Short mmCIF file of C-alpha atoms in Angstrom, two decimals:
data_model
loop_
_atom_site.label_atom_id
_atom_site.label_comp_id
_atom_site.label_asym_id
_atom_site.label_seq_id
_atom_site.Cartn_x
_atom_site.Cartn_y
_atom_site.Cartn_z
CA MET A 22 15.98 -10.16 8.77
CA THR A 23 16.56 -6.44 9.42
CA ALA A 24 14.46 -4.92 12.23
CA ALA A 25 13.40 -1.78 10.31
CA VAL A 26 14.35 0.15 7.17
CA THR A 27 13.57 3.82 6.55
CA VAL A 28 13.69 5.29 3.05
CA ARG A 29 13.57 9.02 2.21
CA VAL A 30 12.04 10.04 -1.12
CA PRO A 31 11.62 13.48 -2.75
CA ALA A 32 8.70 15.35 -4.31
CA LYS A 33 8.94 16.46 -7.94
CA VAL A 34 8.13 19.45 -10.09
CA ASN A 35 7.56 19.22 -13.82
CA VAL A 36 9.62 22.02 -15.39
CA GLN A 37 8.20 20.98 -18.76
CA LEU A 38 5.09 18.88 -19.37
CA ALA A 39 4.39 18.49 -23.08
CA VAL A 40 1.27 16.40 -23.70
CA GLY A 41 0.34 14.61 -26.92
CA ALA A 42 -3.11 13.60 -28.11
CA ALA A 43 -4.93 10.77 -26.31
CA ARG A 44 -3.74 7.29 -27.36
CA PRO A 45 -6.10 4.36 -28.03
CA ASP A 46 -5.32 3.07 -24.49
CA GLY A 47 -6.48 6.38 -23.00
CA PHE A 48 -2.98 7.48 -21.95
CA HIS A 49 -1.13 10.41 -23.55
CA ASP A 50 2.42 10.43 -24.90
CA LEU A 51 4.46 12.90 -22.86
CA ALA A 52 7.72 14.77 -22.85
CA ASN A 53 7.91 15.25 -19.11
CA VAL A 54 10.97 16.94 -17.63
CA PHE A 55 11.06 15.98 -13.96
CA LEU A 56 13.11 17.77 -11.31
CA ALA A 57 13.24 16.25 -7.81
CA VAL A 58 12.85 18.86 -5.06
CA GLY A 59 13.85 18.82 -1.41
CA LEU A 60 10.46 18.09 0.17
CA TYR A 61 10.46 14.51 1.42
CA ASP A 62 8.29 11.67 2.63
CA GLU A 63 9.87 8.89 4.69
CA VAL A 64 8.59 5.31 4.58
CA THR A 65 9.62 2.87 7.32
CA ALA A 66 9.19 -0.87 6.77
CA THR A 67 9.06 -3.22 9.79
CA PRO A 68 8.18 -6.92 9.95
CA ALA A 69 4.52 -7.52 10.93
CA ASP A 70 1.87 -10.25 11.00
CA GLU A 71 0.22 -8.86 7.88
CA LEU A 72 0.46 -5.93 5.45
CA ARG A 73 -0.49 -2.74 7.29
CA ILE A 74 -0.21 0.96 6.34
CA THR A 75 -0.11 3.89 8.78
CA CYS A 76 0.54 7.56 8.09
CA SER A 77 1.46 10.68 10.06
CA GLY A 78 2.10 14.31 9.21
CA PRO A 79 0.21 17.12 7.44
CA ASP A 80 -2.65 15.84 5.23
CA ALA A 81 -2.27 12.32 6.73
CA GLY A 82 -6.06 12.07 6.95
CA GLN A 83 -6.28 12.22 3.13
CA VAL A 84 -3.96 9.22 2.61
CA PRO A 85 -5.69 5.86 1.96
CA LEU A 86 -4.53 3.17 4.40
CA ASP A 87 -5.81 0.18 2.40
CA ARG A 88 -4.35 -1.77 -0.50
CA THR A 89 -5.09 1.04 -2.97
CA ASN A 90 -2.16 2.97 -1.44
CA LEU A 91 0.83 2.84 -3.81
CA ALA A 92 3.10 1.87 -0.91
CA ALA A 93 0.92 -1.21 -0.27
CA ARG A 94 0.79 -2.02 -3.98
CA ALA A 95 4.60 -1.76 -4.20
CA ALA A 96 5.06 -4.20 -1.29
CA LEU A 97 2.57 -6.63 -2.83
CA ALA A 98 4.23 -6.46 -6.27
CA LEU A 99 7.73 -7.11 -4.85
CA ALA A 100 6.47 -9.93 -2.59
CA GLU A 101 4.66 -11.60 -5.49
CA ARG A 102 7.74 -11.41 -7.73
CA TYR A 103 9.95 -13.08 -5.08
CA GLY A 104 7.39 -15.45 -3.54
CA ILE A 105 7.51 -13.64 -0.17
CA ASP A 106 4.65 -13.18 2.31
CA PRO A 107 4.00 -9.40 2.27
CA ALA A 108 3.75 -9.27 6.08
CA VAL A 109 5.10 -5.76 6.65
CA HIS A 110 4.07 -2.59 8.47
CA LEU A 111 4.70 0.44 6.27
CA HIS A 112 4.61 3.78 8.09
CA ILE A 113 4.52 6.90 5.91
CA ALA A 114 5.82 10.11 7.51
CA LYS A 115 4.15 12.55 5.12
CA ASP A 116 5.61 15.93 4.23
CA ILE A 117 4.88 16.08 0.47
CA PRO A 118 1.49 17.73 -0.20
CA VAL A 119 -1.27 15.18 -0.92
CA ALA A 120 -3.06 15.22 -4.32
CA GLY A 121 -0.96 18.23 -5.23
CA GLY A 122 0.71 17.32 -8.51
CA MET A 123 4.02 16.69 -6.72
CA ALA A 124 3.96 12.87 -6.96
CA GLY A 125 3.54 12.26 -3.22
CA GLY A 126 1.71 8.96 -3.72
CA SER A 127 4.21 7.86 -6.37
CA ALA A 128 7.06 8.79 -4.03
CA ASP A 129 5.60 6.55 -1.32
CA GLY A 130 5.36 3.68 -3.79
CA ALA A 131 9.02 4.01 -4.75
CA ALA A 132 10.09 4.38 -1.11
CA ALA A 133 8.10 1.31 -0.01
CA LEU A 134 9.66 -0.71 -2.82
CA VAL A 135 13.21 0.24 -1.79
CA ALA A 136 12.40 -0.29 1.91
CA CYS A 137 10.85 -3.75 1.38
CA ASP A 138 13.70 -4.78 -0.93
CA ALA A 139 16.18 -3.91 1.84
CA LEU A 140 14.04 -5.43 4.64
CA TRP A 141 13.46 -8.73 2.82
CA GLY A 142 16.93 -8.90 1.26
CA THR A 143 15.47 -9.68 -2.16
CA GLY A 144 18.55 -8.33 -3.93
CA ALA A 145 16.44 -6.99 -6.82
CA SER A 146 18.42 -5.18 -9.51
CA ARG A 147 17.83 -1.50 -10.24
CA ASP A 148 16.20 -2.48 -13.55
CA GLU A 149 13.82 -4.89 -11.79
CA LEU A 150 12.83 -2.19 -9.29
CA LEU A 151 12.27 0.29 -12.13
CA ALA A 152 10.11 -2.25 -13.98
CA ILE A 153 7.91 -2.68 -10.90
CA CYS A 154 7.77 1.13 -10.53
CA ALA A 155 6.55 1.49 -14.13
CA GLU A 156 3.77 -1.05 -13.46
CA LEU A 157 2.67 0.96 -10.41
CA GLY A 158 2.35 4.32 -12.22
CA SER A 159 3.88 6.80 -14.64
CA ASP A 160 5.58 8.97 -11.98
CA VAL A 161 6.88 6.15 -9.75
CA PRO A 162 10.11 5.39 -11.69
CA PHE A 163 11.26 9.01 -11.36
CA SER A 164 10.66 8.96 -7.59
CA LEU A 165 13.16 6.07 -7.45
CA VAL A 166 15.74 7.82 -9.67
CA GLY A 167 15.51 11.46 -8.50
CA GLY A 168 17.76 14.24 -9.76
CA ALA A 169 16.44 15.34 -13.15
CA ALA A 170 15.15 13.23 -16.01
CA LEU A 171 13.12 13.32 -19.21
CA GLY A 172 10.14 10.99 -19.05
CA THR A 173 8.73 9.79 -22.38
CA GLY A 174 6.00 7.29 -23.28
CA ARG A 175 3.41 8.02 -20.57
CA GLY A 176 6.30 9.42 -18.48
CA GLU A 177 7.75 6.11 -17.29
CA LYS A 178 10.68 5.81 -19.77
CA LEU A 179 13.44 7.88 -18.18
CA THR A 180 16.58 9.52 -19.56
CA PRO A 181 18.76 11.27 -16.93
CA ILE A 182 19.36 15.01 -17.45
CA GLU A 183 22.43 16.92 -16.32
CA VAL A 184 21.80 19.84 -13.95
CA GLY A 185 24.54 22.42 -13.53
CA GLY A 186 23.40 24.23 -10.40
CA THR A 187 20.80 24.62 -7.66
CA PHE A 188 17.32 25.95 -8.43
CA HIS A 189 15.17 27.53 -5.72
CA TRP A 190 11.41 27.07 -5.54
CA VAL A 191 8.31 28.03 -3.60
CA PHE A 192 5.28 25.71 -3.77
CA ALA A 193 1.83 27.05 -2.96
CA VAL A 194 -0.44 24.26 -1.68
CA ALA A 195 -4.08 24.71 -2.68
CA ASP A 196 -7.18 23.75 -0.70
CA GLY A 197 -8.34 20.33 -1.88
CA GLY A 198 -6.89 18.23 -4.69
CA LEU A 199 -7.40 17.96 -8.42
CA SER A 200 -7.96 14.56 -10.00
CA THR A 201 -5.26 13.79 -12.58
CA PRO A 202 -7.72 11.88 -14.84
CA ALA A 203 -10.12 14.86 -14.65
CA VAL A 204 -7.36 17.28 -15.71
CA TYR A 205 -6.38 15.05 -18.65
CA GLY A 206 -10.08 14.78 -19.56
CA GLU A 207 -10.34 18.58 -19.58
CA PHE A 208 -7.15 18.77 -21.70
CA ASP A 209 -8.85 16.44 -24.21
CA ARG A 210 -11.98 18.60 -24.18
CA LEU A 211 -10.02 21.85 -24.66
CA THR A 212 -7.95 20.41 -27.52
CA ALA A 213 -10.81 18.54 -29.27
CA GLY A 214 -10.65 19.09 -33.04
CA MET A 215 -7.19 20.69 -32.78
CA GLU A 216 -3.90 19.35 -34.10
CA VAL A 217 -1.97 18.35 -30.94
CA PRO A 218 1.78 18.30 -31.76
CA GLU A 219 4.05 15.39 -30.84
CA PRO A 220 5.52 16.12 -27.39
CA THR A 221 9.26 16.90 -27.41
CA ALA A 222 11.66 18.25 -24.79
CA SER A 223 12.55 21.93 -25.20
CA PRO A 224 16.24 22.40 -26.17
CA ALA A 225 16.22 25.81 -24.40
CA LEU A 226 14.93 24.22 -21.19
CA LEU A 227 17.50 21.41 -21.26
CA ALA A 228 20.27 23.97 -21.88
CA ALA A 229 19.05 26.08 -18.93
CA LEU A 230 19.14 23.04 -16.62
CA ARG A 231 22.65 22.12 -17.81
CA SER A 232 23.94 25.66 -17.22
CA GLY A 233 22.17 26.12 -13.87
CA ASP A 234 20.78 29.44 -15.12
CA SER A 235 17.57 30.32 -13.23
CA GLY A 236 16.73 33.22 -15.55
CA ALA A 237 16.99 31.02 -18.64
CA LEU A 238 14.96 28.26 -16.96
CA ALA A 239 12.27 30.80 -16.03
CA GLY A 240 11.82 31.66 -19.71
CA ALA A 241 11.54 28.02 -20.74
CA LEU A 242 9.11 26.54 -18.15
CA SER A 243 5.92 25.12 -19.68
CA ASN A 244 2.97 22.91 -18.77
CA ASP A 245 0.44 21.84 -21.40
CA LEU A 246 -1.96 20.78 -18.61
CA GLN A 247 -2.03 24.28 -17.07
CA PRO A 248 -5.00 25.57 -19.15
CA ALA A 249 -6.99 22.46 -18.15
CA ALA A 250 -6.10 22.86 -14.45
CA LEU A 251 -7.05 26.56 -14.57
CA SER A 252 -10.31 25.69 -16.36
CA LEU A 253 -11.25 23.30 -13.53
CA ARG A 254 -9.87 25.57 -10.77
CA PRO A 255 -9.94 29.23 -11.97
CA SER A 256 -8.79 30.48 -8.54
CA LEU A 257 -5.28 29.12 -9.27
CA ALA A 258 -4.77 32.16 -11.55
CA ASP A 259 -4.87 34.38 -8.42
CA THR A 260 -2.20 32.24 -6.75
CA LEU A 261 0.05 32.42 -9.83
CA ALA A 262 -0.39 36.21 -9.94
CA ALA A 263 0.34 36.64 -6.20
CA GLY A 264 3.64 34.75 -6.41
CA THR A 265 4.76 36.55 -9.58
CA GLU A 266 3.97 39.98 -8.05
CA ALA A 267 6.01 39.01 -4.95
CA GLY A 268 9.18 38.50 -7.01
CA ALA A 269 9.13 35.01 -8.56
CA LEU A 270 11.02 34.70 -11.85
CA ALA A 271 8.29 32.42 -13.22
CA ALA A 272 5.17 30.59 -12.09
CA LEU A 273 3.36 27.49 -13.30
CA VAL A 274 0.93 24.80 -12.19
CA SER A 275 2.92 21.75 -11.02
CA GLY A 276 1.92 18.72 -13.11
CA SER A 277 -1.85 18.25 -13.03
CA GLY A 278 -2.09 20.65 -10.06
CA PRO A 279 -3.46 22.13 -7.96
CA THR A 280 -0.07 22.95 -6.36
CA THR A 281 1.57 25.95 -8.06
CA ALA A 282 5.35 26.27 -8.42
CA PHE A 283 7.36 29.48 -8.35
CA LEU A 284 10.97 29.63 -9.53
CA VAL A 285 12.96 32.21 -7.54
CA PRO A 286 16.59 33.38 -7.76
CA ASP A 287 17.72 32.56 -4.20
CA ASP A 288 16.76 31.50 -0.65
CA GLU A 289 16.05 35.06 0.46
CA THR A 290 13.53 35.65 -2.35
CA ALA A 291 11.99 32.25 -1.66
CA GLU A 292 11.18 33.24 1.93
CA LYS A 293 9.73 36.58 0.75
CA VAL A 294 7.54 34.97 -1.94
CA ALA A 295 6.35 32.26 0.48
CA ALA A 296 5.34 34.90 3.04
CA ALA A 297 3.52 36.96 0.39
CA LEU A 298 1.64 33.90 -0.86
CA LEU A 299 0.51 33.02 2.68
CA THR A 300 -0.75 36.55 3.35
CA SER A 301 -2.47 36.71 -0.08
CA GLY A 302 -5.08 34.19 1.07
CA THR A 303 -4.83 32.38 -2.27
CA CYS A 304 -3.33 29.15 -0.89
CA ARG A 305 -3.43 26.89 2.16
CA ASN A 306 0.33 26.70 2.67
CA ALA A 307 3.58 27.74 0.99
CA ARG A 308 6.72 25.59 1.08
CA VAL A 309 10.30 26.46 0.15
CA ALA A 310 12.58 23.84 -1.45
CA ALA A 311 15.69 23.52 -3.62
CA SER A 312 16.44 21.15 -6.51
CA PRO A 313 17.73 18.78 -7.70
CA ALA A 314 17.35 16.22 -4.88
CA PRO A 315 18.36 12.52 -4.69
CA GLY A 316 15.83 9.77 -5.42
CA ALA A 317 14.55 7.15 -2.95
CA HIS A 318 17.37 6.06 -0.64
CA VAL A 319 17.80 4.21 2.65
CA ILE A 320 18.70 6.53 5.55
#
């Protein structure tokens, strides 16, 4: 057996999040255009006497270290499928903001799955790993795949998307998190009695990604959960305004929030917008990253 395996996994931004009406099972049909961005967590798997989770890095204190952690759940699911004792120490080196709408927990689940697969030599196929990811959560399959993809169903059914260039981003990290179920609940409240259209991917947005045109992408970004996130956290409007005034091409809430994402034309503007956001006092931190980025991979 291998002594240790480390897997690097990216954060994500939703460049489009179209949300349908609530289904009978409580989930919503989505057209979710994911873009992996170059902020990474690393998960290291080492043999141990029993399943154990540790975490280091910014926000590490907010990460659960019990079996509710998606990394633990991934190890348990893989072990159960292959009849293996899940005796593994999973260490998460955290750099993706926690509870920030950037799929940090989902990323750790995907990374732990890849790390345990390599450590235990299970030889699971890509499709098997993706099936386990889908059982773990709607965003977990994309963390495995990376790059860019359209997620349909509740976001777990992925179709790869071609990206023709590099896009530059600034992410403003808010104080505290926002509960994804609470944001969806607020979406349901705000759209009660309204006709909610079937979610579909925007042709203009897909064309902008293919061409690598930041200006075109800026005009096509959308997030149907943004009004709900702003309703629950009105102060996010000040963050969006601060980044836009500093020179961002476009601004939106990332996923269910409360992280806000700013599309910028280049590295230089990214640094300027990040500095302006930090001095504005409207966020806890500002991070610069480029996309697309590769999915979970052994390093």
